[in-house]
Amino acid sequence: MEGIKLFACPYAEKFTQDIANSLGLQVSKCNVMKFANDNSFCQYEETVRGQDVYIVCQAVPNINDRVMESLIMIDAAKRASAKTINLVLPYFNYSRTDKKDQPRVPVTASMLARVYETVGIDRVITCDLHNPAINAFFTIPCDIVSAHQQLENCFKTLKSDKVVVVATDAGSTKAAYKHAKALNVPVAMIDKRREANDDRAIASTVVGDVKDRICIMFDDEVSTAGTLCEAAKILKEQGAKTIFAACTHGVLCGPAIERIEQSEIKKLLITDSIPLGDKKSDKILIESIAPMFAETIRRIHNNQSLAGMLQ
Ligand code: R5P
């Protein structure tokens, strides 16, 4: 792993250290601070000249500060003659603003991709995007790895004749079939609707057999937890025995923790793509994907294929 330097944006220190441990590297130091006038600033404390620089940025509020910090770190690395600049985004901020589906709205995910490229990245590595087509917003390599297999493996010990994978809405049916195939179990689907731009999810009916079954819902992210908790409620009403959920990204904003605590969900499995901070619940289990990111970086550095790791 010669010629690599790994840096953490603020709040991504633990995840970056976990990646470094898996790679047998040290995390290099970049001092990121804010002036009294609220302007962000950074300085690398060691040379990056001729190095393959990996900058890890996690989605910890305030998100806009995190985006700005990653941009100034990219700019500083570029001006300090890094050989390549690789942005590692375990969760892609603004990934849900990915299309112009109403008049006079932005496509922020696309705008951000252009900004990152303009400032100077050579590659982005991210994970389980809400819309994998975000890949095409970049003209540089955008490697989207997936935690799905790792999450599925956590359920492999359950007796498969009692299990059903439940798609939380029509949009997640395709992914549900993939999970169900991996677990060798059937699929059911919830007819979910969302109203306009607000975060409220309204579940209505279940298509498929969930009675007396262990239901597993997979999703790319749990944000306000409205989708999962509404779905769990309707599954319980339809006679589900036990309800588990697994999501790559625990955004867990607003009422999420309270909703999960009060919901019919027995356990929610998420990854450490976003640090939880003080958001705690006994129902939440964390699966680390830092080793998966480490393996991705190792393969990229050695020019090896990422086949089998991608979304
Ligand atoms: C959206 O369609 C995604 O796949 C998730 O279902 C959604 O982001 C979850 O949001 P919330 O937890 O706020 O219902």
mmCIF file of C-alpha atoms and ligand atoms in Angstrom:
data_model
loop_
_atom_site.group_PDB
_atom_site.id
_atom_site.type_symbol
_atom_site.label_atom_id
_atom_site.label_comp_id
_atom_site.label_asym_id
_atom_site.label_seq_id
_atom_site.Cartn_x
_atom_site.Cartn_y
_atom_site.Cartn_z
ATOM 1 C CA MET A 1 0.000 0.000 0.000
ATOM 2 C CA GLU A 2 2.866 2.383 -0.864
ATOM 3 C CA GLY A 3 1.929 5.894 -1.950
ATOM 4 C CA ILE A 4 -1.464 6.108 -0.209
ATOM 5 C CA LYS A 5 -2.456 8.793 2.271
ATOM 6 C CA LEU A 6 -5.734 8.491 4.103
ATOM 7 C CA PHE A 7 -7.389 11.568 5.651
ATOM 8 C CA ALA A 8 -10.536 12.004 7.717
ATOM 9 C CA CYS A 9 -12.932 14.922 7.413
ATOM 10 C CA PRO A 10 -14.245 16.118 10.800
ATOM 11 C CA TYR A 11 -16.534 13.494 12.424
ATOM 12 C CA ALA A 12 -15.215 10.705 10.161
ATOM 13 C CA GLU A 13 -12.190 9.981 12.360
ATOM 14 C CA LYS A 14 -13.372 6.620 13.757
ATOM 15 C CA PHE A 15 -14.530 5.200 10.442
ATOM 16 C CA THR A 16 -11.290 6.346 8.774
ATOM 17 C CA GLN A 17 -9.238 4.789 11.581
ATOM 18 C CA ASP A 18 -11.147 1.515 11.090
ATOM 19 C CA ILE A 19 -10.355 1.603 7.366
ATOM 20 C CA ALA A 20 -6.708 2.341 8.167
ATOM 21 C CA ASN A 21 -6.549 -0.549 10.651
ATOM 22 C CA SER A 22 -7.874 -2.961 8.018
ATOM 23 C CA LEU A 23 -5.275 -1.708 5.535
ATOM 24 C CA GLY A 24 -2.413 -1.612 8.026
ATOM 25 C CA LEU A 25 -1.996 2.145 7.441
ATOM 26 C CA GLN A 26 -1.818 5.214 9.659
ATOM 27 C CA VAL A 27 -4.397 7.976 9.232
ATOM 28 C CA SER A 28 -2.547 11.095 8.062
ATOM 29 C CA LYS A 29 -3.294 14.444 9.632
ATOM 30 C CA CYS A 30 -5.113 17.404 8.158
ATOM 31 C CA ASN A 31 -6.046 20.230 10.472
ATOM 32 C CA VAL A 32 -9.579 21.438 9.675
ATOM 33 C CA MET A 33 -10.914 24.449 11.558
ATOM 34 C CA LYS A 34 -13.291 27.375 11.380
ATOM 35 C CA PHE A 35 -12.377 31.029 11.725
ATOM 36 C CA ALA A 36 -14.431 33.345 13.895
ATOM 37 C CA ASN A 37 -16.196 34.564 10.755
ATOM 38 C CA ASP A 38 -17.519 31.003 10.124
ATOM 39 C CA ASN A 39 -15.147 30.400 7.179
ATOM 40 C CA SER A 40 -13.797 26.824 7.077
ATOM 41 C CA PHE A 41 -10.083 26.267 6.555
ATOM 42 C CA CYS A 42 -7.695 23.323 6.444
ATOM 43 C CA GLN A 43 -4.006 22.507 6.219
ATOM 44 C CA TYR A 44 -2.358 19.138 5.577
ATOM 45 C CA GLU A 45 0.254 18.518 8.237
ATOM 46 C CA GLU A 46 2.403 16.363 5.977
ATOM 47 C CA THR A 47 3.235 16.295 2.300
ATOM 48 C CA VAL A 48 0.750 14.831 -0.158
ATOM 49 C CA ARG A 49 2.931 15.526 -3.210
ATOM 50 C CA GLY A 50 2.754 12.602 -5.636
ATOM 51 C CA GLN A 51 0.499 10.612 -3.293
ATOM 52 C CA ASP A 52 -2.836 8.870 -3.874
ATOM 53 C CA VAL A 53 -4.934 10.802 -1.388
ATOM 54 C CA TYR A 54 -8.137 9.298 0.036
ATOM 55 C CA ILE A 55 -10.423 11.751 1.853
ATOM 56 C CA VAL A 56 -13.181 10.144 3.941
ATOM 57 C CA CYS A 57 -16.236 12.309 4.579
ATOM 58 C CA GLN A 58 -19.252 11.154 6.581
ATOM 59 C CA ALA A 59 -22.733 12.644 6.729
ATOM 60 C CA VAL A 60 -22.821 14.089 10.226
ATOM 61 C CA PRO A 61 -24.935 17.244 10.724
ATOM 62 C CA ASN A 62 -24.355 20.018 9.846
ATOM 63 C CA ILE A 63 -24.267 18.355 6.415
ATOM 64 C CA ASN A 64 -23.495 21.570 4.514
ATOM 65 C CA ASP A 65 -20.397 22.110 6.673
ATOM 66 C CA ARG A 66 -19.263 18.552 5.903
ATOM 67 C CA VAL A 67 -19.660 19.172 2.173
ATOM 68 C CA MET A 68 -17.692 22.423 2.403
ATOM 69 C CA GLU A 69 -14.942 20.784 4.500
ATOM 70 C CA SER A 70 -14.543 17.990 1.952
ATOM 71 C CA LEU A 71 -14.312 20.594 -0.836
ATOM 72 C CA ILE A 72 -11.609 22.643 0.850
ATOM 73 C CA MET A 73 -9.653 19.444 1.609
ATOM 74 C CA ILE A 74 -9.890 18.475 -2.071
ATOM 75 C CA ASP A 75 -8.770 21.956 -3.115
ATOM 76 C CA ALA A 76 -5.832 21.933 -0.700
ATOM 77 C CA ALA A 77 -4.723 18.454 -1.849
ATOM 78 C CA LYS A 78 -4.926 19.512 -5.482
ATOM 79 C CA ARG A 79 -2.845 22.650 -4.856
ATOM 80 C CA ALA A 80 -0.336 20.540 -2.869
ATOM 81 C CA SER A 81 0.284 18.321 -5.926
ATOM 82 C CA ALA A 82 -1.429 15.104 -4.836
ATOM 83 C CA LYS A 83 -1.142 12.521 -7.615
ATOM 84 C CA THR A 84 -4.812 11.458 -7.351
ATOM 85 C CA ILE A 85 -7.612 12.609 -5.077
ATOM 86 C CA ASN A 86 -10.172 9.977 -4.140
ATOM 87 C CA LEU A 87 -13.280 11.047 -2.263
ATOM 88 C CA VAL A 88 -14.746 8.361 -0.006
ATOM 89 C CA LEU A 89 -18.408 9.040 0.785
ATOM 90 C CA PRO A 90 -19.903 6.106 2.720
ATOM 91 C CA TYR A 91 -23.197 8.029 2.376
ATOM 92 C CA PHE A 92 -23.740 10.433 -0.515
ATOM 93 C CA ASN A 93 -25.277 13.653 0.844
ATOM 94 C CA TYR A 94 -28.248 14.973 -1.127
ATOM 95 C CA SER A 95 -28.617 11.644 -2.932
ATOM 96 C CA ARG A 96 -32.394 11.853 -2.601
ATOM 97 C CA THR A 97 -32.476 15.083 -4.618
ATOM 98 C CA ASP A 98 -31.611 13.224 -7.792
ATOM 99 C CA LYS A 99 -34.165 14.301 -10.388
ATOM 100 C CA LYS A 100 -36.160 17.264 -11.609
ATOM 101 C CA ASP A 101 -39.558 15.778 -10.926
ATOM 102 C CA GLN A 102 -41.332 19.081 -10.194
ATOM 103 C CA PRO A 103 -41.104 22.548 -11.697
ATOM 104 C CA ARG A 104 -38.369 24.881 -10.440
ATOM 105 C CA VAL A 105 -36.491 22.386 -8.233
ATOM 106 C CA PRO A 106 -32.727 21.614 -8.150
ATOM 107 C CA VAL A 107 -31.000 18.314 -8.888
ATOM 108 C CA THR A 108 -28.577 18.747 -6.008
ATOM 109 C CA ALA A 109 -26.886 15.345 -6.313
ATOM 110 C CA SER A 110 -25.940 16.166 -9.903
ATOM 111 C CA MET A 111 -24.814 19.684 -8.970
ATOM 112 C CA LEU A 112 -22.615 18.287 -6.192
ATOM 113 C CA ALA A 113 -21.036 15.746 -8.547
ATOM 114 C CA ARG A 114 -20.059 18.593 -10.893
ATOM 115 C CA VAL A 115 -18.690 20.668 -8.022
ATOM 116 C CA TYR A 116 -16.557 17.799 -6.660
ATOM 117 C CA GLU A 117 -15.165 17.143 -10.126
ATOM 118 C CA THR A 118 -14.476 20.788 -10.840
ATOM 119 C CA VAL A 119 -12.620 21.220 -7.563
ATOM 120 C CA GLY A 120 -10.444 18.264 -8.436
ATOM 121 C CA ILE A 121 -11.356 14.699 -7.483
ATOM 122 C CA ASP A 122 -10.247 11.819 -9.690
ATOM 123 C CA ARG A 123 -12.615 9.229 -8.242
ATOM 124 C CA VAL A 124 -15.507 8.878 -5.841
ATOM 125 C CA ILE A 125 -16.185 5.749 -3.807
ATOM 126 C CA THR A 126 -19.636 5.543 -2.285
ATOM 127 C CA CYS A 127 -22.138 2.950 -1.136
ATOM 128 C CA ASP A 128 -25.709 1.796 -1.822
ATOM 129 C CA LEU A 129 -27.125 4.898 -3.465
ATOM 130 C CA HIS A 130 -30.843 5.579 -3.343
ATOM 131 C CA ASN A 131 -30.561 5.905 -7.113
ATOM 132 C CA PRO A 132 -27.534 4.120 -8.621
ATOM 133 C CA ALA A 133 -27.927 6.302 -11.736
ATOM 134 C CA ILE A 134 -26.212 9.053 -9.701
ATOM 135 C CA ASN A 135 -23.114 7.283 -10.995
ATOM 136 C CA ALA A 136 -23.756 8.946 -14.350
ATOM 137 C CA PHE A 137 -23.652 12.438 -12.804
ATOM 138 C CA PHE A 138 -19.858 11.981 -12.763
ATOM 139 C CA THR A 139 -17.516 11.790 -15.751
ATOM 140 C CA ILE A 140 -14.779 10.255 -13.558
ATOM 141 C CA PRO A 141 -14.908 6.756 -11.994
ATOM 142 C CA CYS A 142 -17.693 6.477 -9.414
ATOM 143 C CA ASP A 143 -17.482 3.147 -7.613
ATOM 144 C CA ILE A 144 -20.665 2.306 -5.741
ATOM 145 C CA VAL A 145 -20.014 -0.589 -3.390
ATOM 146 C CA SER A 146 -22.810 -2.427 -1.631
ATOM 147 C CA ALA A 147 -23.386 -3.523 1.944
ATOM 148 C CA HIS A 148 -26.355 -5.662 0.912
ATOM 149 C CA GLN A 149 -24.553 -8.987 0.955
ATOM 150 C CA GLN A 150 -23.093 -8.251 4.378
ATOM 151 C CA LEU A 151 -26.548 -7.334 5.723
ATOM 152 C CA GLU A 152 -28.149 -10.419 4.138
ATOM 153 C CA ASN A 153 -25.534 -12.657 5.735
ATOM 154 C CA CYS A 154 -26.750 -11.528 9.163
ATOM 155 C CA PHE A 155 -30.102 -13.234 8.485
ATOM 156 C CA LYS A 156 -28.795 -16.472 7.021
ATOM 157 C CA THR A 157 -29.215 -18.373 10.287
ATOM 158 C CA LEU A 158 -32.999 -17.823 10.314
ATOM 159 C CA LYS A 159 -35.110 -20.800 9.213
ATOM 160 C CA SER A 160 -35.908 -19.951 5.607
ATOM 161 C CA ASP A 161 -39.360 -21.610 5.454
ATOM 162 C CA LYS A 162 -40.576 -19.037 8.003
ATOM 163 C CA VAL A 163 -39.001 -15.949 6.419
ATOM 164 C CA VAL A 164 -40.310 -13.475 3.873
ATOM 165 C CA VAL A 165 -38.525 -10.413 2.488
ATOM 166 C CA VAL A 166 -40.873 -7.428 2.379
ATOM 167 C CA ALA A 167 -40.462 -4.580 -0.104
ATOM 168 C CA THR A 168 -41.462 -1.365 1.674
ATOM 169 C CA ASP A 169 -42.763 0.202 -1.556
ATOM 170 C CA ALA A 170 -43.076 -0.522 -5.255
ATOM 171 C CA GLY A 171 -39.694 1.107 -5.925
ATOM 172 C CA SER A 172 -37.857 -1.368 -3.712
ATOM 173 C CA THR A 173 -39.451 -4.510 -5.195
ATOM 174 C CA LYS A 174 -36.539 -5.242 -7.523
ATOM 175 C CA ALA A 175 -34.052 -5.018 -4.647
ATOM 176 C CA ALA A 176 -36.352 -7.157 -2.469
ATOM 177 C CA TYR A 177 -36.292 -9.922 -5.094
ATOM 178 C CA LYS A 178 -32.487 -9.852 -5.024
ATOM 179 C CA HIS A 179 -32.405 -10.139 -1.215
ATOM 180 C CA ALA A 180 -35.041 -12.878 -1.279
ATOM 181 C CA LYS A 181 -33.054 -14.816 -3.866
ATOM 182 C CA ALA A 182 -29.914 -14.564 -1.748
ATOM 183 C CA LEU A 183 -31.828 -15.828 1.301
ATOM 184 C CA ASN A 184 -33.895 -18.311 -0.721
ATOM 185 C CA VAL A 185 -37.212 -17.001 0.630
ATOM 186 C CA PRO A 186 -40.369 -15.455 -0.926
ATOM 187 C CA VAL A 187 -41.229 -11.761 -1.322
ATOM 188 C CA ALA A 188 -44.160 -9.629 -0.174
ATOM 189 C CA MET A 189 -44.739 -5.969 -0.984
ATOM 190 C CA ILE A 190 -46.221 -2.971 0.790
ATOM 191 C CA ASP A 191 -48.113 -0.410 -1.202
ATOM 192 C CA LYS A 192 -46.581 2.802 0.207
ATOM 193 C CA ARG A 193 -47.354 6.326 -0.859
ATOM 194 C CA ARG A 194 -45.596 9.522 0.084
ATOM 195 C CA GLU A 195 -47.304 12.910 -0.007
ATOM 196 C CA ALA A 196 -45.670 15.762 -1.946
ATOM 197 C CA ASN A 197 -42.334 16.971 -0.516
ATOM 198 C CA ASP A 198 -42.908 16.118 3.118
ATOM 199 C CA ASP A 199 -41.313 13.180 4.903
ATOM 200 C CA ARG A 200 -44.553 11.406 5.798
ATOM 201 C CA ALA A 201 -44.915 7.867 4.497
ATOM 202 C CA ILE A 202 -48.376 6.326 4.385
ATOM 203 C CA ALA A 203 -48.570 2.529 4.146
ATOM 204 C CA SER A 204 -51.766 0.958 2.886
ATOM 205 C CA THR A 205 -51.902 -2.725 1.884
ATOM 206 C CA VAL A 206 -49.652 -5.820 1.768
ATOM 207 C CA VAL A 207 -49.343 -7.949 -1.348
ATOM 208 C CA GLY A 208 -48.145 -11.470 -0.448
ATOM 209 C CA ASP A 209 -48.251 -13.796 2.543
ATOM 210 C CA VAL A 210 -46.782 -12.478 5.804
ATOM 211 C CA LYS A 211 -49.008 -14.251 8.356
ATOM 212 C CA ASP A 212 -46.997 -16.010 11.112
ATOM 213 C CA ARG A 213 -43.792 -15.234 9.231
ATOM 214 C CA ILE A 214 -40.524 -13.545 10.097
ATOM 215 C CA CYS A 215 -40.538 -10.444 7.915
ATOM 216 C CA ILE A 216 -37.310 -8.737 6.859
ATOM 217 C CA MET A 217 -37.449 -5.302 5.268
ATOM 218 C CA PHE A 218 -34.345 -4.069 3.441
ATOM 219 C CA ASP A 219 -33.940 -0.439 2.442
ATOM 220 C CA ASP A 220 -31.107 1.799 1.294
ATOM 221 C CA GLU A 221 -31.646 4.218 4.151
ATOM 222 C CA VAL A 222 -33.731 4.872 7.229
ATOM 223 C CA SER A 223 -34.245 8.590 7.574
ATOM 224 C CA THR A 224 -37.225 9.647 9.718
ATOM 225 C CA ALA A 225 -38.102 5.915 9.993
ATOM 226 C CA GLY A 226 -41.626 6.668 8.782
ATOM 227 C CA THR A 227 -41.383 4.145 5.948
ATOM 228 C CA LEU A 228 -40.162 1.246 8.092
ATOM 229 C CA CYS A 229 -42.373 1.913 11.102
ATOM 230 C CA GLU A 230 -45.542 2.347 9.031
ATOM 231 C CA ALA A 231 -44.655 -0.810 7.142
ATOM 232 C CA ALA A 232 -44.035 -2.712 10.377
ATOM 233 C CA LYS A 233 -47.404 -1.597 11.697
ATOM 234 C CA ILE A 234 -49.277 -2.896 8.698
ATOM 235 C CA LEU A 235 -47.257 -6.137 8.670
ATOM 236 C CA LYS A 236 -48.205 -6.734 12.304
ATOM 237 C CA GLU A 237 -51.848 -6.048 11.497
ATOM 238 C CA GLN A 238 -51.593 -8.681 8.772
ATOM 239 C CA GLY A 239 -50.334 -11.254 11.292
ATOM 240 C CA ALA A 240 -46.521 -11.056 10.896
ATOM 241 C CA LYS A 241 -44.757 -12.899 13.723
ATOM 242 C CA THR A 242 -41.449 -11.023 13.983
ATOM 243 C CA ILE A 243 -40.263 -7.998 12.048
ATOM 244 C CA PHE A 244 -36.648 -7.141 11.300
ATOM 245 C CA ALA A 245 -35.304 -4.304 9.188
ATOM 246 C CA ALA A 246 -31.912 -3.784 7.596
ATOM 247 C CA CYS A 247 -30.703 -0.573 5.979
ATOM 248 C CA THR A 248 -27.294 0.464 4.768
ATOM 249 C CA HIS A 249 -27.579 4.069 5.923
ATOM 250 C CA GLY A 250 -28.874 5.074 9.347
ATOM 251 C CA VAL A 251 -29.648 8.726 8.668
ATOM 252 C CA LEU A 252 -31.974 8.611 11.695
ATOM 253 C CA CYS A 253 -33.160 12.198 11.739
ATOM 254 C CA GLY A 254 -36.101 13.942 13.431
ATOM 255 C CA PRO A 255 -38.403 11.486 15.214
ATOM 256 C CA ALA A 256 -36.566 8.372 13.947
ATOM 257 C CA ILE A 257 -35.278 6.972 17.244
ATOM 258 C CA GLU A 258 -38.576 7.528 19.066
ATOM 259 C CA ARG A 259 -40.499 5.916 16.202
ATOM 260 C CA ILE A 260 -38.196 2.892 16.123
ATOM 261 C CA GLU A 261 -38.456 2.486 19.888
ATOM 262 C CA GLN A 262 -42.256 2.527 19.732
ATOM 263 C CA SER A 263 -42.550 0.444 16.562
ATOM 264 C CA GLU A 264 -43.267 -3.230 15.911
ATOM 265 C CA ILE A 265 -39.694 -3.645 14.638
ATOM 266 C CA LYS A 266 -37.768 -6.104 16.782
ATOM 267 C CA LYS A 267 -34.275 -5.199 15.576
ATOM 268 C CA LEU A 268 -32.990 -2.705 13.039
ATOM 269 C CA LEU A 269 -29.652 -3.515 11.466
ATOM 270 C CA ILE A 270 -27.720 -0.587 10.019
ATOM 271 C CA THR A 271 -24.113 0.004 9.039
ATOM 272 C CA ASP A 272 -21.649 2.587 10.316
ATOM 273 C CA SER A 273 -21.766 4.545 7.022
ATOM 274 C CA ILE A 274 -23.049 7.411 9.205
ATOM 275 C CA PRO A 275 -21.855 7.699 12.819
ATOM 276 C CA LEU A 276 -24.777 7.478 15.236
ATOM 277 C CA GLY A 277 -23.388 9.890 17.810
ATOM 278 C CA ASP A 278 -25.792 10.028 20.729
ATOM 279 C CA LYS A 279 -28.692 8.482 18.788
ATOM 280 C CA LYS A 280 -29.119 5.255 20.739
ATOM 281 C CA SER A 281 -31.685 2.459 20.828
ATOM 282 C CA ASP A 282 -31.408 -1.131 22.075
ATOM 283 C CA LYS A 283 -33.240 -2.128 18.919
ATOM 284 C CA ILE A 284 -30.417 -0.867 16.678
ATOM 285 C CA LEU A 285 -27.524 -3.150 15.758
ATOM 286 C CA ILE A 286 -24.497 -1.868 13.862
ATOM 287 C CA GLU A 287 -22.602 -3.775 11.203
ATOM 288 C CA SER A 288 -19.294 -2.159 10.253
ATOM 289 C CA ILE A 289 -18.575 -1.634 6.573
ATOM 290 C CA ALA A 290 -15.163 -0.031 7.166
ATOM 291 C CA PRO A 291 -13.454 -3.339 6.180
ATOM 292 C CA MET A 292 -15.448 -3.323 2.923
ATOM 293 C CA PHE A 293 -14.209 0.209 2.161
ATOM 294 C CA ALA A 294 -10.676 -0.863 3.055
ATOM 295 C CA GLU A 295 -10.901 -3.774 0.622
ATOM 296 C CA THR A 296 -12.255 -1.413 -2.055
ATOM 297 C CA ILE A 297 -9.319 0.971 -1.572
ATOM 298 C CA ARG A 298 -6.879 -1.955 -1.579
ATOM 299 C CA ARG A 299 -8.248 -3.270 -4.872
ATOM 300 C CA ILE A 300 -8.321 0.188 -6.503
ATOM 301 C CA HIS A 301 -4.734 0.784 -5.445
ATOM 302 C CA ASN A 302 -3.658 -2.595 -6.841
ATOM 303 C CA ASN A 303 -5.696 -2.154 -10.052
ATOM 304 C CA GLN A 304 -7.858 -5.142 -9.171
ATOM 305 C CA SER A 305 -11.471 -5.621 -10.181
ATOM 306 C CA LEU A 306 -14.298 -4.526 -7.875
ATOM 307 C CA ALA A 307 -16.668 -7.054 -9.444
ATOM 308 C CA GLY A 308 -18.796 -8.660 -6.754
ATOM 309 C CA MET A 309 -18.509 -5.633 -4.470
ATOM 310 C CA LEU A 310 -20.597 -3.160 -6.472
ATOM 311 C CA GLN A 311 -24.226 -2.147 -6.080
HETATM 312 C C1 R5P B 1 -36.855 6.125 -0.254
HETATM 313 O O1 R5P B 1 -37.612 5.827 -1.094
HETATM 314 C C2 R5P B 1 -35.849 5.263 0.455
HETATM 315 O O2 R5P B 1 -35.633 4.037 -0.140
HETATM 316 C C3 R5P B 1 -36.251 5.091 1.909
HETATM 317 O O3 R5P B 1 -37.409 4.302 1.974
HETATM 318 C C4 R5P B 1 -36.509 6.399 2.546
HETATM 319 O O4 R5P B 1 -35.399 7.226 2.365
HETATM 320 C C5 R5P B 1 -36.792 6.264 4.029
HETATM 321 O O5 R5P B 1 -37.187 7.494 4.536
HETATM 322 P P1 R5P B 1 -37.968 7.597 5.917
HETATM 323 O O6 R5P B 1 -37.179 6.772 6.906
HETATM 324 O O7 R5P B 1 -37.968 9.067 6.245
HETATM 325 O O8 R5P B 1 -39.352 7.087 5.705
#
